[in-house]
Coordinates of C-alpha atoms in Angstrom, one line a residue:
X177 CA 23.4 28.4 -17.7
X178 CA 22.8 27.1 -14.2
X179 CA 24.9 24.4 -12.6
X180 CA 22.8 22.0 -10.5
X181 CA 24.1 19.4 -8.0
X182 CA 23.9 15.7 -8.9
X183 CA 21.0 15.1 -6.5
X184 CA 18.8 17.7 -8.0
X185 CA 15.5 16.2 -9.3
X186 CA 15.5 17.3 -12.9
X187 CA 17.9 14.6 -14.1
X188 CA 19.4 11.2 -13.5
X189 CA 21.1 10.1 -10.3
X190 CA 24.6 10.0 -11.6
X191 CA 27.9 11.0 -10.3
X192 CA 28.2 13.7 -12.9
X193 CA 27.7 17.4 -13.1
X194 CA 24.4 18.4 -14.8
X195 CA 24.1 21.6 -16.7
X196 CA 20.5 22.9 -16.7
X197 CA 19.0 25.7 -18.7
X198 CA 15.4 26.6 -18.1
X199 CA 13.1 27.2 -21.0
X200 CA 9.4 27.8 -21.6
X201 CA 8.7 25.5 -24.6
X202 CA 10.2 22.6 -26.5
X203 CA 10.8 24.6 -29.6
X204 CA 13.4 26.7 -27.9
X205 CA 15.8 23.8 -27.3
X206 CA 19.0 24.1 -29.2
X207 CA 21.2 21.0 -29.7
X208 CA 24.2 21.5 -27.4
X209 CA 27.8 21.0 -28.3
X210 CA 28.9 19.0 -25.2
X211 CA 31.9 17.3 -24.0
X212 CA 32.3 13.6 -23.7
X213 CA 29.8 11.9 -21.3
X214 CA 28.3 15.2 -20.2
X215 CA 24.6 15.4 -19.8
X216 CA 22.7 18.6 -20.4
X217 CA 19.2 19.0 -19.2
X218 CA 16.4 21.6 -19.2
X219 CA 13.1 21.7 -17.4
X220 CA 10.2 21.4 -19.9
X221 CA 7.1 23.4 -19.2
X222 CA 4.5 21.8 -21.6
X223 CA 1.7 24.0 -22.7
X224 CA -1.8 22.8 -21.9
X225 CA -3.3 24.2 -25.0
X226 CA -2.6 23.0 -28.5
X227 CA -1.3 25.2 -31.3
X228 CA -4.0 25.7 -33.8
X229 CA -3.4 24.8 -37.4
X230 CA -6.1 27.2 -38.6
X231 CA -8.8 29.5 -37.4
X232 CA -11.2 26.6 -37.2
X233 CA -12.0 25.1 -33.8
X234 CA -11.2 21.5 -34.4
X235 CA -8.2 19.1 -34.2
X236 CA -5.9 18.1 -37.0
X237 CA -7.8 14.8 -37.6
X238 CA -11.1 16.7 -38.2
X239 CA -13.0 13.9 -36.5
X240 CA -16.5 14.2 -35.2
X241 CA -16.4 15.2 -31.6
X242 CA -18.5 13.0 -29.3
X243 CA -21.1 14.6 -27.1
X244 CA -19.8 14.9 -23.5
X245 CA -21.5 12.6 -21.0
X246 CA -22.1 13.1 -17.4
X247 CA -18.9 12.8 -15.3
X248 CA -18.6 10.0 -12.9
X249 CA -19.3 11.2 -9.3
X250 CA -17.1 10.3 -6.4
X251 CA -14.3 9.0 -8.6
X252 CA -10.9 8.6 -6.8
X253 CA -7.8 9.3 -8.9
X254 CA -5.6 6.5 -7.8
X255 CA -4.2 3.9 -10.2
X256 CA -6.0 0.8 -9.0
X257 CA -9.3 0.9 -10.9
X258 CA -12.7 -0.4 -9.7
X259 CA -15.1 -3.0 -11.1
X260 CA -18.5 -1.3 -11.3
X261 CA -20.5 -4.1 -12.8
X262 CA -20.5 -7.8 -13.2
X263 CA -20.9 -9.8 -16.4
X264 CA -24.5 -10.4 -15.5
X265 CA -25.2 -6.8 -14.5
X266 CA -23.7 -5.1 -17.5
X267 CA -25.8 -5.5 -20.6
X268 CA -23.2 -4.5 -23.2
X269 CA -21.9 -7.1 -25.5
X270 CA -18.6 -7.3 -27.3
X271 CA -18.5 -8.0 -31.0
X272 CA -18.0 -11.7 -30.3
X273 CA -21.1 -11.8 -28.1
X274 CA -19.4 -12.0 -24.8
X275 CA -20.8 -10.1 -21.9
X276 CA -18.5 -7.2 -20.9
X277 CA -17.6 -6.2 -17.4
X278 CA -17.3 -2.5 -16.9
X279 CA -14.2 -1.3 -15.0
X280 CA -13.6 2.3 -13.9
X281 CA -10.0 3.3 -14.2
X282 CA -8.2 6.6 -13.4
X283 CA -7.8 9.3 -16.0
X284 CA -4.7 11.3 -16.7
X285 CA -3.8 14.1 -14.3
X286 CA -6.1 17.0 -15.1
X287 CA -4.0 20.1 -14.9
X288 CA -7.0 22.3 -15.6
X289 CA -8.4 21.2 -12.2
X290 CA -5.1 21.7 -10.4
X291 CA -3.9 18.1 -10.6
X292 CA -0.2 18.0 -11.1
X293 CA 1.5 15.6 -13.5
X294 CA 5.1 14.7 -13.0
X295 CA 7.5 17.5 -14.3
X296 CA 9.5 16.5 -17.4
X297 CA 13.1 17.4 -18.0
X298 CA 14.6 17.5 -21.5
X299 CA 18.2 16.3 -21.6
X300 CA 21.1 15.6 -24.0
X301 CA 23.6 12.8 -23.5
X302 CA 26.8 12.6 -25.6
X303 CA 27.2 8.9 -26.4
X304 CA 30.1 9.4 -28.8
X305 CA 31.7 12.5 -30.3
X306 CA 28.9 14.3 -32.4
X307 CA 26.4 11.6 -31.3
X308 CA 24.2 13.7 -29.0
X309 CA 21.2 11.7 -27.8
X310 CA 18.1 13.6 -26.8
X311 CA 15.9 12.1 -24.1
X312 CA 13.3 13.2 -21.5
X313 CA 12.9 12.1 -17.9
X314 CA 10.4 12.3 -15.1
X315 CA 10.0 10.9 -11.6
X316 CA 13.7 11.2 -10.7
X317 CA 12.7 11.5 -7.1
X318 CA 11.1 8.0 -7.0
X319 CA 14.5 6.5 -6.2
X320 CA 13.1 3.2 -5.0
X321 CA 10.7 2.6 -7.9
X322 CA 11.4 0.5 -11.0
X323 CA 12.8 2.4 -14.0
X324 CA 10.9 2.5 -17.3
X325 CA 12.4 3.3 -20.7
X326 CA 10.1 4.2 -23.6
X327 CA 11.3 3.7 -27.2
X328 CA 9.5 5.6 -30.0
X329 CA 8.2 4.5 -33.4
X330 CA 9.6 5.6 -36.7
X331 CA 9.4 9.4 -37.4
X332 CA 8.5 10.4 -33.9
X333 CA 10.5 10.8 -30.6
X334 CA 10.2 11.2 -26.9
X335 CA 7.5 13.8 -27.3
X336 CA 5.1 10.9 -28.3
X337 CA 5.3 9.7 -24.7
X338 CA 4.5 12.9 -22.9
X339 CA 1.3 11.4 -21.4
X340 CA 3.3 8.5 -20.0
X341 CA 6.0 10.8 -18.6
X342 CA 3.5 13.0 -16.9
X343 CA 1.4 10.2 -15.5
X344 CA 3.7 7.3 -14.8
X345 CA 6.4 9.7 -13.6
X346 CA 4.3 10.1 -10.4
X347 CA 5.1 6.5 -9.5
X348 CA 8.2 5.5 -11.4
X349 CA 11.4 6.8 -12.8
X350 CA 10.6 7.2 -16.5
X351 CA 12.8 7.9 -19.5
X352 CA 11.9 8.3 -23.2
X353 CA 14.6 8.5 -25.8
X354 CA 15.0 9.8 -29.3
X355 CA 16.7 7.3 -31.6
X356 CA 19.8 8.6 -33.4
X357 CA 18.7 10.0 -36.8
X358 CA 15.2 10.9 -35.5
X359 CA 13.5 13.4 -33.3
X360 CA 16.0 15.7 -31.6
X361 CA 18.9 13.2 -31.9
X362 CA 19.9 14.4 -35.3
X363 CA 23.5 15.3 -35.8
X364 CA 24.8 18.7 -34.9
X365 CA 27.2 18.8 -37.9
X366 CA 27.1 17.7 -41.5
X367 CA 28.3 14.0 -41.8
X368 CA 29.8 14.8 -45.2
X369 CA 32.0 17.6 -46.6
X370 CA 31.8 19.1 -50.1
X371 CA 34.1 21.0 -52.4
X372 CA 31.1 23.1 -53.4
X373 CA 29.4 25.8 -51.3
X374 CA 28.0 24.8 -48.0
X375 CA 25.2 22.3 -48.6
X376 CA 21.8 23.3 -47.3
X377 CA 21.0 19.6 -47.0
X378 CA 23.4 17.6 -44.9
X379 CA 24.7 14.2 -46.0
X380 CA 24.7 15.0 -49.7
X381 CA 28.4 16.0 -49.8
X382 CA 31.4 14.2 -51.5
X383 CA 33.4 12.9 -48.6
X384 CA 32.5 11.3 -45.2
X385 CA 33.7 13.2 -42.1
X386 CA 35.9 11.1 -39.8
X387 CA 33.3 10.9 -37.0
X388 CA 30.6 9.6 -39.5
X389 CA 32.7 6.8 -40.9
X390 CA 30.5 3.6 -41.0
X391 CA 27.6 5.6 -39.7
X392 CA 24.3 4.1 -40.7
X393 CA 21.0 4.6 -38.8
X394 CA 20.1 0.9 -38.4
X395 CA 18.6 -1.5 -35.9
X396 CA 22.1 -2.4 -34.7
X397 CA 23.0 1.2 -34.0
X398 CA 19.8 1.8 -32.1
X399 CA 20.3 -1.5 -30.1
X400 CA 23.8 -0.3 -29.1
X401 CA 22.4 3.2 -28.3
X402 CA 19.9 1.7 -25.9
X403 CA 22.6 -0.6 -24.4
X404 CA 24.9 2.3 -23.5
X405 CA 22.0 4.5 -22.4
X406 CA 20.8 1.9 -19.9
X407 CA 24.4 1.2 -18.7
X408 CA 25.6 4.8 -18.4
X409 CA 22.5 7.0 -17.8
X410 CA 20.0 4.7 -16.1
X411 CA 22.6 2.4 -14.5
X412 CA 20.3 -0.6 -13.7
X413 CA 18.0 -3.1 -15.5
X414 CA 14.8 -1.5 -16.9
X415 CA 11.3 -2.2 -18.1
X416 CA 11.3 -1.5 -21.8
X417 CA 8.2 -0.2 -23.6
X418 CA 8.3 0.2 -27.4
X419 CA 5.8 1.3 -30.0
X420 CA 6.0 0.2 -33.6
X421 CA 9.8 0.3 -34.5
X422 CA 10.6 0.9 -30.9
X423 CA 8.9 -2.4 -30.1
X424 CA 11.3 -4.3 -32.4
X425 CA 14.3 -2.4 -31.0
X426 CA 13.1 -3.2 -27.4
X427 CA 12.8 -6.9 -28.2
X428 CA 16.1 -7.0 -30.1
X429 CA 17.9 -5.3 -27.2
X430 CA 16.3 -7.7 -24.7
X431 CA 17.3 -10.7 -26.7
X432 CA 21.0 -9.6 -26.7
X433 CA 21.0 -8.2 -23.1
X434 CA 18.5 -10.1 -21.0
X435 CA 20.4 -9.2 -17.8
X436 CA 19.5 -5.5 -18.3
X437 CA 15.8 -6.0 -18.9
X438 CA 13.1 -6.5 -16.3
X439 CA 10.4 -6.9 -18.9
X440 CA 9.3 -5.8 -22.4
X441 CA 6.0 -4.3 -23.4
X442 CA 5.2 -4.3 -27.1
X443 CA 2.7 -1.6 -28.3
X444 CA 1.8 -2.6 -31.9
X445 CA 5.4 -3.6 -32.5
X446 CA 6.4 -3.8 -36.1
X447 CA 7.4 -7.5 -36.8
X448 CA 10.1 -6.6 -39.4
X449 CA 12.5 -3.8 -40.3
X450 CA 15.0 -3.3 -43.1
X451 CA 15.3 -4.7 -46.6
X452 CA 19.0 -5.1 -47.3
X453 CA 21.0 -8.2 -46.0
X454 CA 22.8 -7.9 -42.7
X455 CA 26.6 -8.0 -43.3
X456 CA 27.3 -10.3 -40.3
X457 CA 24.4 -12.7 -41.0
X458 CA 24.8 -12.8 -44.8
X459 CA 28.3 -11.4 -45.6
X460 CA 28.4 -12.6 -49.2
X461 CA 24.9 -11.3 -50.1
X462 CA 25.7 -8.0 -48.3
X463 CA 28.7 -7.4 -50.5
X464 CA 26.4 -7.1 -53.5
X465 CA 25.0 -3.9 -51.9
X466 CA 28.1 -1.8 -51.5
X467 CA 26.1 1.1 -50.1
X468 CA 23.8 0.3 -47.2
X469 CA 22.7 3.5 -45.6
X470 CA 26.2 4.9 -45.0
X471 CA 27.3 8.5 -45.9
X472 CA 27.6 10.1 -48.3
X473 CA 24.6 9.1 -50.3
X474 CA 25.2 7.9 -53.9
X475 CA 24.0 10.2 -56.6
X476 CA 21.2 7.9 -57.6
X477 CA 20.0 7.7 -54.0
X478 CA 20.2 11.4 -53.7
X479 CA 17.7 11.9 -56.5
X480 CA 15.4 9.3 -55.2
X481 CA 15.6 10.8 -51.7
X482 CA 14.8 14.3 -52.9
X483 CA 11.8 13.0 -54.8
X484 CA 10.4 11.0 -51.9
X485 CA 11.3 13.4 -49.2
X486 CA 9.5 16.3 -50.9
X487 CA 6.3 14.3 -50.7
X488 CA 6.5 12.7 -47.3
X489 CA 7.7 15.8 -45.5
X490 CA 4.7 17.8 -46.9
X491 CA 2.4 18.9 -44.0
X492 CA -0.7 17.5 -45.7
X493 CA 1.1 14.1 -46.1
X494 CA 2.0 14.1 -42.4
X495 CA -1.6 14.9 -41.5
X496 CA -2.9 12.1 -43.8
X497 CA -0.6 9.6 -42.0
X498 CA -1.9 10.7 -38.6
X499 CA -5.5 10.3 -39.8
X500 CA -4.6 6.7 -40.8
X501 CA -3.0 5.6 -37.6
X502 CA -5.4 7.2 -35.0
X503 CA -8.7 5.5 -34.8
X504 CA -10.3 8.3 -32.8
X505 CA -10.4 11.3 -35.2
X506 CA -11.8 13.6 -32.5
X507 CA -8.4 13.4 -30.7
X508 CA -6.3 16.5 -30.9
X509 CA -2.9 15.5 -32.3
X510 CA -1.7 19.0 -33.2
X511 CA 1.3 18.8 -30.9
X512 CA 2.4 15.5 -32.5
X513 CA 1.9 17.0 -35.9
X514 CA 4.1 20.1 -35.2
X515 CA 6.9 18.0 -33.6
X516 CA 7.1 15.8 -36.6
X517 CA 7.0 18.7 -39.0
X518 CA 9.7 20.5 -37.0
X519 CA 12.0 17.4 -37.3
X520 CA 11.6 17.4 -41.1
X521 CA 13.0 20.9 -41.3
X522 CA 16.3 19.9 -39.8
X523 CA 19.1 20.0 -42.5
X524 CA 20.1 16.4 -41.6
X525 CA 16.5 15.0 -41.8
X526 CA 16.4 14.0 -45.5
X527 CA 19.7 12.1 -45.6
X528 CA 18.9 10.5 -42.2
X529 CA 15.7 9.2 -43.6
X530 CA 17.5 7.7 -46.6
X531 CA 20.0 6.0 -44.3
X532 CA 17.2 4.5 -42.3
X533 CA 15.3 3.3 -45.4
X534 CA 18.4 1.6 -46.9
X535 CA 20.0 0.3 -43.7
X536 CA 20.6 -3.4 -43.5
X537 CA 18.3 -5.7 -41.5
X538 CA 19.1 -6.5 -37.8
X539 CA 21.3 -9.5 -37.2
X540 CA 18.3 -11.2 -35.5
X541 CA 14.8 -11.3 -37.0
X542 CA 11.8 -10.3 -34.9
X543 CA 10.9 -14.0 -34.4
X544 CA 14.5 -14.9 -33.5
X545 CA 14.6 -12.1 -31.0
X546 CA 11.3 -13.2 -29.5
X547 CA 12.5 -16.8 -29.2
X548 CA 15.7 -15.7 -27.4
X549 CA 13.7 -13.6 -25.0
X550 CA 11.4 -16.5 -24.3
X551 CA 14.4 -18.8 -23.8
X552 CA 16.0 -16.4 -21.4
X553 CA 12.8 -15.9 -19.4
X554 CA 12.4 -12.2 -20.3
X555 CA 8.8 -11.3 -19.3
X556 CA 6.8 -9.9 -22.3
X557 CA 3.5 -8.1 -22.3
X558 CA 1.5 -7.4 -25.5
X559 CA -0.8 -4.4 -26.0
X560 CA -2.2 -3.9 -29.4
X561 CA -4.7 -1.3 -30.8
X562 CA -7.2 -3.3 -32.7
X563 CA -7.9 -0.7 -35.4
X564 CA -4.3 -0.4 -36.5
X565 CA -4.2 -0.2 -40.3
X566 CA -0.5 -1.2 -40.4
X567 CA 0.3 -3.7 -37.7
X568 CA -3.0 -5.5 -37.7
X569 CA -4.1 -7.7 -34.8
X570 CA -3.1 -10.8 -36.7
X571 CA 0.6 -9.8 -36.0
X572 CA -0.1 -9.5 -32.3
X573 CA -1.8 -12.9 -32.3
X574 CA 1.3 -14.3 -34.1
X575 CA 3.5 -13.1 -31.3
X576 CA 1.1 -14.5 -28.7
X577 CA 1.3 -17.9 -30.4
X578 CA 5.1 -18.0 -29.9
X579 CA 4.9 -16.8 -26.2
X580 CA 1.5 -18.2 -25.1
X581 CA 2.1 -17.2 -21.4
X582 CA 2.5 -13.5 -22.3
X583 CA -0.5 -11.4 -21.3
X584 CA -2.2 -10.0 -24.5
X585 CA -4.4 -7.0 -24.3
X586 CA -6.3 -6.0 -27.4
X587 CA -7.7 -2.4 -27.1
X588 CA -10.6 -1.1 -29.2
X589 CA -11.1 1.5 -30.5
X590 CA -7.4 2.2 -30.8
X591 CA -5.0 2.4 -33.7
X592 CA -1.3 2.2 -34.2
X593 CA -0.4 4.4 -31.2
X594 CA -2.5 3.3 -28.3
X595 CA -0.2 4.9 -25.8
X596 CA -1.1 8.3 -27.2
X597 CA -4.7 7.6 -28.3
X598 CA -5.8 5.9 -25.1
X599 CA -3.0 6.6 -22.6
X600 CA -5.4 6.1 -19.6
X601 CA -5.8 2.5 -20.6
X602 CA -2.1 1.8 -21.5
X603 CA -0.9 3.4 -18.3
X604 CA -3.4 1.4 -16.3
X605 CA -2.3 -1.8 -17.9
X606 CA 1.4 -1.0 -17.5
X607 CA 1.0 -0.2 -13.8
X608 CA -0.8 -3.5 -13.2
X609 CA 1.6 -5.6 -15.2
X610 CA 4.6 -4.1 -13.5
X611 CA 3.0 -4.5 -10.1
X612 CA 2.3 -8.2 -10.8
X613 CA 5.9 -8.8 -11.8
X614 CA 7.4 -6.8 -8.9
X615 CA 5.3 -8.8 -6.5
X616 CA 6.3 -12.1 -8.2
X617 CA 2.7 -12.9 -9.1
X618 CA 1.2 -12.0 -5.7
X619 CA -0.8 -9.2 -7.5
X620 CA -3.1 -10.4 -10.3
X621 CA -2.6 -9.3 -13.8
X622 CA -4.6 -6.3 -15.0
X623 CA -8.3 -7.1 -15.5
X624 CA -8.0 -10.4 -13.8
X625 CA -8.8 -11.3 -10.2
X626 CA -6.8 -13.9 -8.3
X627 CA -9.1 -16.7 -9.3
X628 CA -9.1 -15.7 -13.0
X629 CA -5.3 -15.5 -13.0
X630 CA -5.2 -19.2 -12.3
X631 CA -8.0 -20.3 -14.5
X632 CA -8.3 -18.1 -17.5
X633 CA -7.6 -20.1 -20.7
X634 CA -9.4 -18.4 -23.5
X635 CA -10.3 -14.7 -23.3
X636 CA -12.4 -12.2 -21.4
X637 CA -13.5 -8.7 -22.4
X638 CA -13.9 -5.7 -20.1
X639 CA -15.2 -2.2 -20.8
X640 CA -12.7 0.3 -19.3
X641 CA -14.3 3.6 -18.5
X642 CA -12.4 6.8 -17.6
X643 CA -12.9 10.5 -17.3
X644 CA -11.2 12.8 -19.9
X645 CA -11.6 16.5 -19.7
X646 CA -14.8 16.1 -17.7
X647 CA -16.4 13.6 -20.0
X648 CA -16.8 9.8 -19.8
X649 CA -15.0 7.8 -22.4
X650 CA -14.6 4.0 -22.6
X651 CA -12.9 1.3 -24.7
X652 CA -13.2 -2.5 -24.7
X653 CA -10.1 -4.4 -23.7
X654 CA -9.9 -8.1 -24.4
X655 CA -7.5 -10.2 -22.4
X656 CA -6.4 -13.4 -24.2
X657 CA -5.3 -16.3 -22.0
X658 CA -2.7 -18.9 -22.5
X659 CA -4.9 -21.2 -24.6
X660 CA -6.4 -18.5 -26.7
X661 CA -6.2 -18.9 -30.5
X662 CA -7.6 -17.3 -33.6
X663 CA -9.9 -20.3 -33.9
X664 CA -11.3 -19.5 -30.4
X665 CA -12.2 -16.1 -31.6
X666 CA -13.8 -17.2 -34.8
X667 CA -15.8 -19.8 -32.9
X668 CA -17.0 -17.3 -30.3
X669 CA -18.0 -14.9 -33.1
X670 CA -20.1 -17.3 -35.1
X671 CA -21.7 -18.8 -31.9
X672 CA -22.9 -15.3 -30.9
X673 CA -24.2 -14.7 -34.4
X674 CA -26.2 -17.9 -34.5
X675 CA -27.5 -17.2 -30.9
X676 CA -28.8 -13.8 -32.1
X677 CA -30.6 -15.4 -35.1
X678 CA -32.3 -18.0 -32.9
X679 CA -33.7 -15.3 -30.7
X680 CA -35.3 -13.4 -33.6

């Protein structure tokens, strides 16, 4: 184990000693037993090739691979993007009949061609005794750049933001965290003890260990986790980016701690979480549910957990879920699959899942948190994959209705995880939005020129094209202005259909 000075690039700029252990792959990381407030880091060397699931040469989703098209010549790899056609010049049409401007944007760093992405360090931070939080960081050398913190969805972790860490870490300081009870932030010890032989599955014992008293993997725990992480590890206000569950946590945290948030980006954020009443918000009703995700699990919950866990942790079930949430089935998601599968094999995984499922609701609802952010002037940006089967576009439009000034980008085709499915687009939009905020509006929002920034009321659509592994790919991104509504969209759709009928 090598001791590295505090100004060494692999970790945070903190007045603490950092212990670094080099490794060659994520799977070799062992959860450390560390002392209070100590941070342990290890440089991650991500493999460029995916681990195959079988001897067949295709990705986990078994999608049809599109035929490569001719690469764009003379493309420069900076992060600005170029308009390569006007609405009159480009003949493509969106589904609502609007003409679509084509915009060329940068791809991800192509390591096969010698382009270097930002190196990623894997770290552990001990928030409380036995509460070891895993996170990853890139871009530590960008000391004068804004800090970004990515919050993952349910069932995944910081690994889901690898493409953001490698790309955005070239310009910003970027962190991605694993929520407690998920990813690699699972406990290092059994939260319960048992009079029987050592349990193979943790959390199913007879008595709660002192350190796990009142432990429940809930929205409030994750909000507090983010609070102390921002204060003690990052040390300054951040831009928060959250997908699915992480979007709700980001919004909830920002509503409670607006002074620590420079802006919030919601990526298909789930608009609700938890089923049981919150003990602070509804104390009388909460007393009816004497067990709300704490340890140990009651006998009835244990049996239910064993039944459900056996099915959802099955590799084929995990693969089925990934097929649902990714719109592009030609995308290789083998690494995501293996990381999720590895987490399910941890002895604490089943009981942690039960705690999450039976945890009480957050003290603030999604709408209440959204209202507080709006009231406190927290900037919000909305990015939603249109083909999401779970958080459908109507949820994003509902958010837009409550914060009409927030930029809304609808990406198609893209599913529940646009940051992993079309990272080129999400990274491009994030860079532009942050640049606009940091310049206090001097720079136009992504996809808008200076004139459009002032005048756009309804919506515009642009075809964003980028190069991925030597082939051209593109998606349509629709920007929705301050006066956009669902009625605008329906009106545009039917107008275009009638126009087509008249021309026949």
